[in-house]
Coordinates of C-alpha atoms in Angstrom, one line a residue:
Chain A
G77 CA 0.0 0.0 0.0
E78 CA 2.9 2.4 0.3
D79 CA 3.6 2.9 -3.4
V80 CA 0.5 4.5 -4.8
E81 CA 1.7 6.2 -8.0
Q82 CA 0.2 9.0 -10.1
S83 CA 1.5 11.2 -12.9
L84 CA 2.2 14.6 -11.4
F85 CA 0.7 17.0 -14.0
L86 CA -2.2 17.2 -16.4
S87 CA -3.4 20.2 -18.5
V88 CA -6.6 20.3 -20.4
R89 CA -8.8 22.9 -22.1
E90 CA -12.1 23.8 -20.6
G91 CA -14.9 21.6 -21.9
D92 CA -12.6 18.7 -22.7
S93 CA -12.4 15.5 -20.6
S94 CA -9.7 14.9 -18.1
V95 CA -8.4 11.4 -17.2
I96 CA -6.2 11.0 -14.1
N97 CA -4.5 7.7 -13.7
C98 CA -3.3 5.9 -10.6
T99 CA -1.6 2.5 -9.9
Y100 CA -2.0 1.0 -6.5
T101 CA -0.2 -1.9 -4.8
D102 CA -2.5 -4.0 -2.8
S103 CA -4.7 -6.3 -4.8
S104 CA -6.8 -7.0 -1.7
S105 CA -7.9 -3.4 -1.2
T106 CA -11.6 -3.3 -0.8
Y107 CA -12.2 0.4 -1.4
L108 CA -10.2 2.9 -3.5
Y109 CA -10.7 6.6 -3.1
W110 CA -10.3 9.8 -5.0
Y111 CA -9.8 13.1 -3.2
K112 CA -9.5 16.7 -4.4
Q113 CA -7.4 19.4 -2.8
E114 CA -7.7 23.0 -3.7
P115 CA -4.8 25.4 -2.8
G116 CA -4.4 25.9 0.9
A117 CA -7.3 23.6 1.7
G118 CA -7.9 20.2 3.2
L119 CA -8.9 17.1 1.1
Q120 CA -12.4 16.7 -0.2
L121 CA -13.7 13.2 -0.8
L122 CA -14.8 13.1 -4.4
T123 CA -15.8 9.5 -4.9
Y124 CA -14.8 5.9 -4.1
I125 CA -15.2 2.5 -5.7
F126 CA -15.6 -0.9 -4.2
S127 CA -13.3 -3.5 -5.4
N128 CA -16.0 -5.7 -6.9
M129 CA -17.0 -3.0 -9.3
D130 CA -15.3 -2.1 -12.6
M131 CA -16.9 1.3 -13.0
K132 CA -18.7 3.9 -11.1
Q133 CA -20.4 7.0 -12.5
D134 CA -21.3 10.0 -10.4
Q135 CA -22.5 13.0 -12.5
R136 CA -19.4 14.2 -14.4
L137 CA -17.1 11.7 -12.7
T138 CA -16.4 8.2 -13.9
V139 CA -14.1 5.9 -12.0
L140 CA -12.7 2.9 -13.8
L141 CA -11.0 0.0 -11.9
N142 CA -8.8 -2.6 -13.5
K143 CA -8.0 -5.0 -10.7
K144 CA -5.8 -7.2 -12.8
D145 CA -3.4 -4.3 -13.5
K146 CA -4.1 -2.5 -10.2
H147 CA -5.0 0.5 -12.2
L148 CA -7.5 3.2 -11.2
S149 CA -8.6 6.1 -13.3
L150 CA -10.8 9.2 -12.7
R151 CA -12.4 10.8 -15.7
I152 CA -13.9 14.2 -15.4
A153 CA -16.3 15.1 -18.3
D154 CA -16.7 18.7 -19.5
T155 CA -13.9 19.9 -17.3
Q156 CA -14.3 23.4 -15.9
T157 CA -11.8 25.9 -14.6
G158 CA -13.2 25.2 -11.1
D159 CA -11.9 21.6 -11.4
S160 CA -8.3 22.9 -11.3
A161 CA -6.9 21.3 -8.2
I162 CA -4.7 18.4 -7.0
Y163 CA -6.3 15.0 -7.2
F164 CA -5.2 12.2 -5.0
C165 CA -6.0 8.5 -5.2
A166 CA -5.8 6.5 -1.9
E167 CA -5.9 3.0 -0.8
P168 CA -6.4 1.6 2.7
D169 CA -3.7 -0.2 4.5
R170 CA -4.8 -3.8 4.5
G171 CA -2.0 -4.7 7.0
S172 CA -4.5 -4.0 9.8
T173 CA -8.2 -3.1 10.0
L174 CA -7.4 0.4 11.2
G175 CA -8.1 2.0 8.0
R176 CA -5.1 4.3 7.5
L177 CA -4.9 5.5 3.9
Y178 CA -1.9 5.5 1.6
F179 CA -2.0 8.4 -0.8
G180 CA -0.2 9.0 -4.1
R181 CA 1.7 12.3 -4.6
G182 CA -1.2 13.8 -6.4
T183 CA -1.9 15.0 -9.9
Q184 CA -2.0 18.7 -10.5
L185 CA -4.9 19.4 -12.9
T186 CA -4.8 22.7 -14.7
V187 CA -7.8 23.7 -16.8
W188 CA -7.2 26.4 -19.4
P189 CA -10.2 28.6 -20.5
Chain B
D104 CA -21.4 23.2 9.5
T105 CA -21.1 19.6 10.6
G106 CA -17.8 18.8 8.9
V107 CA -14.4 18.3 10.5
S108 CA -12.9 21.5 12.0
Q109 CA -9.3 22.3 12.9
N110 CA -7.8 25.1 14.8
P111 CA -5.8 27.1 14.3
R112 CA -5.7 27.3 10.5
H113 CA -2.2 28.7 10.5
K114 CA 0.6 28.7 13.1
I115 CA 3.9 30.4 12.9
T116 CA 6.4 29.5 15.6
K117 CA 10.0 29.8 16.4
R118 CA 12.2 26.8 16.5
G119 CA 12.2 25.2 19.9
Q120 CA 8.7 26.3 20.9
N121 CA 5.8 23.9 21.6
V122 CA 2.6 24.0 19.6
T123 CA -0.8 22.4 20.0
F124 CA -3.4 21.8 17.3
R125 CA -7.0 20.9 17.8
C126 CA -9.3 18.7 15.7
D127 CA -13.1 18.4 16.1
P128 CA -14.4 15.4 14.1
I129 CA -17.8 14.8 12.7
S130 CA -19.9 14.2 15.8
E131 CA -21.0 10.6 15.2
H132 CA -17.6 9.4 14.0
N133 CA -15.6 7.3 16.4
R134 CA -12.4 7.0 14.4
L135 CA -10.0 10.0 14.1
Y136 CA -6.8 10.2 12.1
W137 CA -3.9 12.6 12.0
Y138 CA -1.9 13.0 8.8
R139 CA 1.0 15.3 7.8
Q140 CA 1.4 16.7 4.3
T141 CA 4.5 18.4 3.0
L142 CA 4.8 20.4 -0.2
G143 CA 4.4 18.3 -3.3
Q144 CA 3.5 15.1 -1.4
G145 CA 0.3 13.3 -0.5
P146 CA -0.7 13.1 3.2
E147 CA 1.2 10.7 5.4
F148 CA -0.4 8.9 8.3
L149 CA 0.7 9.9 11.8
T150 CA -1.7 8.3 14.3
Y151 CA -5.2 6.9 14.8
F152 CA -7.8 6.9 17.5
Q153 CA -10.8 4.7 18.0
N154 CA -12.9 6.5 20.5
E155 CA -10.4 7.6 23.2
A156 CA -7.9 4.9 22.5
Q157 CA -4.8 5.7 20.4
L158 CA -4.4 2.4 18.5
E159 CA -1.6 3.1 16.1
K160 CA 1.3 5.5 15.7
S161 CA 3.5 5.9 12.6
R162 CA 7.2 5.8 12.8
L163 CA 7.0 9.4 11.6
L164 CA 5.7 10.3 15.0
S165 CA 8.8 11.0 17.0
D166 CA 8.9 11.4 20.8
R167 CA 8.4 15.1 20.4
F168 CA 4.9 14.4 19.1
S169 CA 2.0 13.5 21.3
A170 CA -1.7 13.1 20.5
E171 CA -4.7 12.8 22.8
R172 CA -8.4 12.3 22.4
P173 CA -9.5 12.4 26.1
K174 CA -13.2 11.9 25.8
G175 CA -13.4 10.3 22.4
S176 CA -14.5 13.5 20.8
F177 CA -12.0 16.2 19.9
S178 CA -8.3 15.5 19.6
T179 CA -5.2 17.5 20.2
L180 CA -1.8 17.1 18.5
E181 CA 1.2 18.6 20.4
I182 CA 4.7 19.1 19.0
Q183 CA 7.4 19.9 21.5
R184 CA 10.6 21.6 20.7
T185 CA 9.6 22.3 17.2
E186 CA 12.2 22.0 14.4
Q187 CA 12.1 23.5 10.9
G188 CA 11.5 20.0 9.5
D189 CA 8.1 20.0 11.3
S190 CA 6.8 22.7 8.9
A191 CA 3.9 21.1 7.1
M192 CA 0.2 21.0 6.8
Y193 CA -1.3 18.8 9.6
L194 CA -4.6 17.2 8.6
C195 CA -7.2 15.6 10.7
A196 CA -9.8 13.2 9.3
S197 CA -12.7 11.2 10.8
S198 CA -14.6 8.1 9.9
S199 CA -17.4 6.0 11.2
R200 CA -15.8 2.7 10.4
G201 CA -12.5 1.1 9.4
E202 CA -11.8 1.2 5.6
G203 CA -14.7 3.7 5.5
E204 CA -14.4 7.0 3.7
Q205 CA -12.4 9.5 5.7
Y206 CA -13.6 13.1 5.8
F207 CA -10.8 15.7 6.2
G208 CA -10.7 19.0 7.9
P209 CA -9.2 22.1 6.4
G210 CA -5.8 21.5 8.0
T211 CA -3.4 23.5 10.2
R212 CA -0.4 24.9 8.4
L213 CA 2.6 25.1 10.6
T214 CA 5.6 27.2 9.8
V215 CA 8.7 26.9 12.0
T216 CA 11.1 29.7 11.6

Protein backbone atom coordinates (compact mmCIF):
# COMPACT_ATOMS: atom_id res chain seq x y z
CA GLY A 1 0.00 0.00 0.00
CA GLU A 2 2.89 2.41 0.31
CA ASP A 3 3.60 2.90 -3.38
CA VAL A 4 0.52 4.49 -4.84
CA GLU A 5 1.67 6.19 -8.03
CA GLN A 6 0.21 8.98 -10.09
CA SER A 7 1.45 11.21 -12.85
CA LEU A 8 2.18 14.64 -11.43
CA PHE A 9 0.67 17.04 -13.96
CA LEU A 10 -2.23 17.21 -16.41
CA SER A 11 -3.39 20.20 -18.47
CA VAL A 12 -6.64 20.30 -20.40
CA ARG A 13 -8.77 22.88 -22.11
CA GLU A 14 -12.10 23.85 -20.59
CA GLY A 15 -14.87 21.61 -21.89
CA ASP A 16 -12.56 18.68 -22.67
CA SER A 17 -12.44 15.47 -20.64
CA SER A 18 -9.69 14.86 -18.10
CA VAL A 19 -8.37 11.43 -17.23
CA ILE A 20 -6.25 11.04 -14.12
CA ASN A 21 -4.51 7.70 -13.65
CA CYS A 22 -3.29 5.87 -10.58
CA THR A 23 -1.63 2.53 -9.87
CA TYR A 24 -1.95 0.97 -6.47
CA THR A 25 -0.19 -1.90 -4.84
CA ASP A 26 -2.52 -4.05 -2.78
CA SER A 27 -4.74 -6.30 -4.84
CA SER A 28 -6.84 -7.03 -1.75
CA SER A 29 -7.86 -3.40 -1.24
CA THR A 30 -11.60 -3.30 -0.79
CA TYR A 31 -12.17 0.40 -1.44
CA LEU A 32 -10.21 2.91 -3.47
CA TYR A 33 -10.70 6.62 -3.10
CA TRP A 34 -10.32 9.85 -5.03
CA TYR A 35 -9.80 13.09 -3.16
CA LYS A 36 -9.54 16.68 -4.43
CA GLN A 37 -7.41 19.38 -2.81
CA GLU A 38 -7.67 23.03 -3.70
CA PRO A 39 -4.82 25.43 -2.81
CA GLY A 40 -4.37 25.87 0.93
CA ALA A 41 -7.31 23.61 1.73
CA GLY A 42 -7.91 20.17 3.15
CA LEU A 43 -8.92 17.13 1.14
CA GLN A 44 -12.42 16.73 -0.22
CA LEU A 45 -13.68 13.21 -0.80
CA LEU A 46 -14.82 13.08 -4.42
CA THR A 47 -15.81 9.49 -4.91
CA TYR A 48 -14.79 5.93 -4.14
CA ILE A 49 -15.20 2.54 -5.72
CA PHE A 50 -15.63 -0.85 -4.16
CA SER A 51 -13.28 -3.51 -5.45
CA ASN A 52 -16.04 -5.72 -6.86
CA MET A 53 -16.98 -2.97 -9.31
CA ASP A 54 -15.35 -2.15 -12.63
CA MET A 55 -16.90 1.25 -13.05
CA LYS A 56 -18.73 3.86 -11.06
CA GLN A 57 -20.35 6.98 -12.48
CA ASP A 58 -21.34 10.00 -10.44
CA GLN A 59 -22.50 12.98 -12.48
CA ARG A 60 -19.40 14.24 -14.37
CA LEU A 61 -17.10 11.75 -12.65
CA THR A 62 -16.40 8.22 -13.89
CA VAL A 63 -14.12 5.87 -11.99
CA LEU A 64 -12.68 2.85 -13.78
CA LEU A 65 -11.00 0.02 -11.92
CA ASN A 66 -8.78 -2.63 -13.49
CA LYS A 67 -7.96 -5.02 -10.67
CA LYS A 68 -5.75 -7.23 -12.78
CA ASP A 69 -3.40 -4.34 -13.52
CA LYS A 70 -4.10 -2.54 -10.20
CA HIS A 71 -5.00 0.53 -12.18
CA LEU A 72 -7.53 3.15 -11.21
CA SER A 73 -8.62 6.14 -13.26
CA LEU A 74 -10.80 9.17 -12.72
CA ARG A 75 -12.45 10.75 -15.72
CA ILE A 76 -13.93 14.22 -15.42
CA ALA A 77 -16.30 15.08 -18.26
CA ASP A 78 -16.73 18.66 -19.48
CA THR A 79 -13.86 19.87 -17.32
CA GLN A 80 -14.32 23.36 -15.88
CA THR A 81 -11.81 25.89 -14.57
CA GLY A 82 -13.18 25.18 -11.09
CA ASP A 83 -11.89 21.62 -11.43
CA SER A 84 -8.32 22.92 -11.30
CA ALA A 85 -6.85 21.30 -8.19
CA ILE A 86 -4.67 18.42 -7.03
CA TYR A 87 -6.29 15.01 -7.21
CA PHE A 88 -5.16 12.16 -4.97
CA CYS A 89 -5.96 8.51 -5.17
CA ALA A 90 -5.76 6.55 -1.95
CA GLU A 91 -5.95 2.96 -0.82
CA PRO A 92 -6.44 1.63 2.69
CA ASP A 93 -3.71 -0.23 4.51
CA ARG A 94 -4.77 -3.83 4.54
CA GLY A 95 -2.04 -4.74 7.00
CA SER A 96 -4.50 -3.97 9.75
CA THR A 97 -8.16 -3.12 10.04
CA LEU A 98 -7.41 0.38 11.23
CA GLY A 99 -8.11 2.04 7.96
CA ARG A 100 -5.09 4.28 7.49
CA LEU A 101 -4.93 5.52 3.91
CA TYR A 102 -1.93 5.55 1.62
CA PHE A 103 -1.95 8.44 -0.82
CA GLY A 104 -0.21 9.03 -4.08
CA ARG A 105 1.71 12.27 -4.61
CA GLY A 106 -1.24 13.79 -6.38
CA THR A 107 -1.93 14.96 -9.94
CA GLN A 108 -2.04 18.72 -10.46
CA LEU A 109 -4.88 19.35 -12.93
CA THR A 110 -4.78 22.70 -14.71
CA VAL A 111 -7.78 23.71 -16.80
CA TRP A 112 -7.23 26.42 -19.40
CA PRO A 113 -10.16 28.63 -20.48
CA ASP B 1 -21.43 23.19 9.49
CA THR B 2 -21.10 19.57 10.61
CA GLY B 3 -17.78 18.78 8.92
CA VAL B 4 -14.38 18.25 10.50
CA SER B 5 -12.93 21.46 11.95
CA GLN B 6 -9.34 22.27 12.87
CA ASN B 7 -7.81 25.11 14.83
CA PRO B 8 -5.79 27.14 14.31
CA ARG B 9 -5.68 27.26 10.53
CA HIS B 10 -2.21 28.73 10.50
CA LYS B 11 0.55 28.74 13.09
CA ILE B 12 3.95 30.39 12.86
CA THR B 13 6.36 29.54 15.64
CA LYS B 14 10.02 29.82 16.41
CA ARG B 15 12.20 26.75 16.50
CA GLY B 16 12.20 25.18 19.93
CA GLN B 17 8.71 26.30 20.90
CA ASN B 18 5.82 23.94 21.61
CA VAL B 19 2.62 24.04 19.58
CA THR B 20 -0.77 22.38 19.99
CA PHE B 21 -3.42 21.82 17.35
CA ARG B 22 -7.03 20.85 17.83
CA CYS B 23 -9.35 18.73 15.71
CA ASP B 24 -13.11 18.38 16.11
CA PRO B 25 -14.38 15.40 14.10
CA ILE B 26 -17.84 14.82 12.69
CA SER B 27 -19.87 14.18 15.82
CA GLU B 28 -20.97 10.59 15.23
CA HIS B 29 -17.56 9.42 13.97
CA ASN B 30 -15.64 7.29 16.44
CA ARG B 31 -12.45 7.05 14.36
CA LEU B 32 -10.03 9.96 14.11
CA TYR B 33 -6.82 10.18 12.11
CA TRP B 34 -3.93 12.64 11.95
CA TYR B 35 -1.89 13.02 8.77
CA ARG B 36 0.96 15.28 7.79
CA GLN B 37 1.40 16.72 4.32
CA THR B 38 4.53 18.42 3.03
CA LEU B 39 4.82 20.39 -0.18
CA GLY B 40 4.41 18.27 -3.28
CA GLN B 41 3.49 15.13 -1.36
CA GLY B 42 0.34 13.31 -0.45
CA PRO B 43 -0.75 13.09 3.17
CA GLU B 44 1.20 10.67 5.35
CA PHE B 45 -0.38 8.88 8.27
CA LEU B 46 0.70 9.90 11.77
CA THR B 47 -1.68 8.34 14.26
CA TYR B 48 -5.17 6.94 14.76
CA PHE B 49 -7.79 6.89 17.51
CA GLN B 50 -10.81 4.73 17.96
CA ASN B 51 -12.90 6.52 20.53
CA GLU B 52 -10.38 7.64 23.17
CA ALA B 53 -7.87 4.87 22.52
CA GLN B 54 -4.79 5.65 20.45
CA LEU B 55 -4.38 2.42 18.52
CA GLU B 56 -1.57 3.10 16.11
CA LYS B 57 1.32 5.48 15.68
CA SER B 58 3.48 5.88 12.61
CA ARG B 59 7.24 5.79 12.85
CA LEU B 60 7.00 9.40 11.59
CA LEU B 61 5.66 10.32 15.02
CA SER B 62 8.82 11.03 17.00
CA ASP B 63 8.93 11.37 20.78
CA ARG B 64 8.36 15.10 20.39
CA PHE B 65 4.87 14.44 19.09
CA SER B 66 1.95 13.48 21.29
CA ALA B 67 -1.72 13.15 20.52
CA GLU B 68 -4.71 12.75 22.76
CA ARG B 69 -8.42 12.26 22.43
CA PRO B 70 -9.48 12.40 26.07
CA LYS B 71 -13.23 11.88 25.82
CA GLY B 72 -13.42 10.29 22.43
CA SER B 73 -14.55 13.54 20.84
CA PHE B 74 -12.02 16.25 19.92
CA SER B 75 -8.33 15.49 19.62
CA THR B 76 -5.16 17.49 20.16
CA LEU B 77 -1.76 17.07 18.55
CA GLU B 78 1.18 18.62 20.38
CA ILE B 79 4.66 19.09 19.00
CA GLN B 80 7.36 19.87 21.53
CA ARG B 81 10.64 21.64 20.73
CA THR B 82 9.60 22.29 17.15
CA GLU B 83 12.16 21.95 14.37
CA GLN B 84 12.15 23.47 10.90
CA GLY B 85 11.46 20.03 9.48
CA ASP B 86 8.12 20.03 11.29
CA SER B 87 6.84 22.72 8.91
CA ALA B 88 3.92 21.09 7.10
CA MET B 89 0.16 20.95 6.84
CA TYR B 90 -1.35 18.84 9.62
CA LEU B 91 -4.60 17.24 8.57
CA CYS B 92 -7.23 15.57 10.68
CA ALA B 93 -9.82 13.15 9.34
CA SER B 94 -12.68 11.20 10.83
CA SER B 95 -14.57 8.12 9.85
CA SER B 96 -17.40 6.00 11.18
CA ARG B 97 -15.78 2.68 10.36
CA GLY B 98 -12.53 1.05 9.35
CA GLU B 99 -11.84 1.24 5.62
CA GLY B 100 -14.71 3.65 5.45
CA GLU B 101 -14.44 6.96 3.72
CA GLN B 102 -12.45 9.50 5.70
CA TYR B 103 -13.56 13.11 5.84
CA PHE B 104 -10.83 15.68 6.21
CA GLY B 105 -10.70 19.01 7.94
CA PRO B 106 -9.15 22.13 6.39
CA GLY B 107 -5.80 21.48 8.04
CA THR B 108 -3.43 23.50 10.20
CA ARG B 109 -0.43 24.92 8.36
CA LEU B 110 2.60 25.06 10.63
CA THR B 111 5.60 27.19 9.78
CA VAL B 112 8.67 26.88 12.01
CA THR B 113 11.13 29.75 11.63
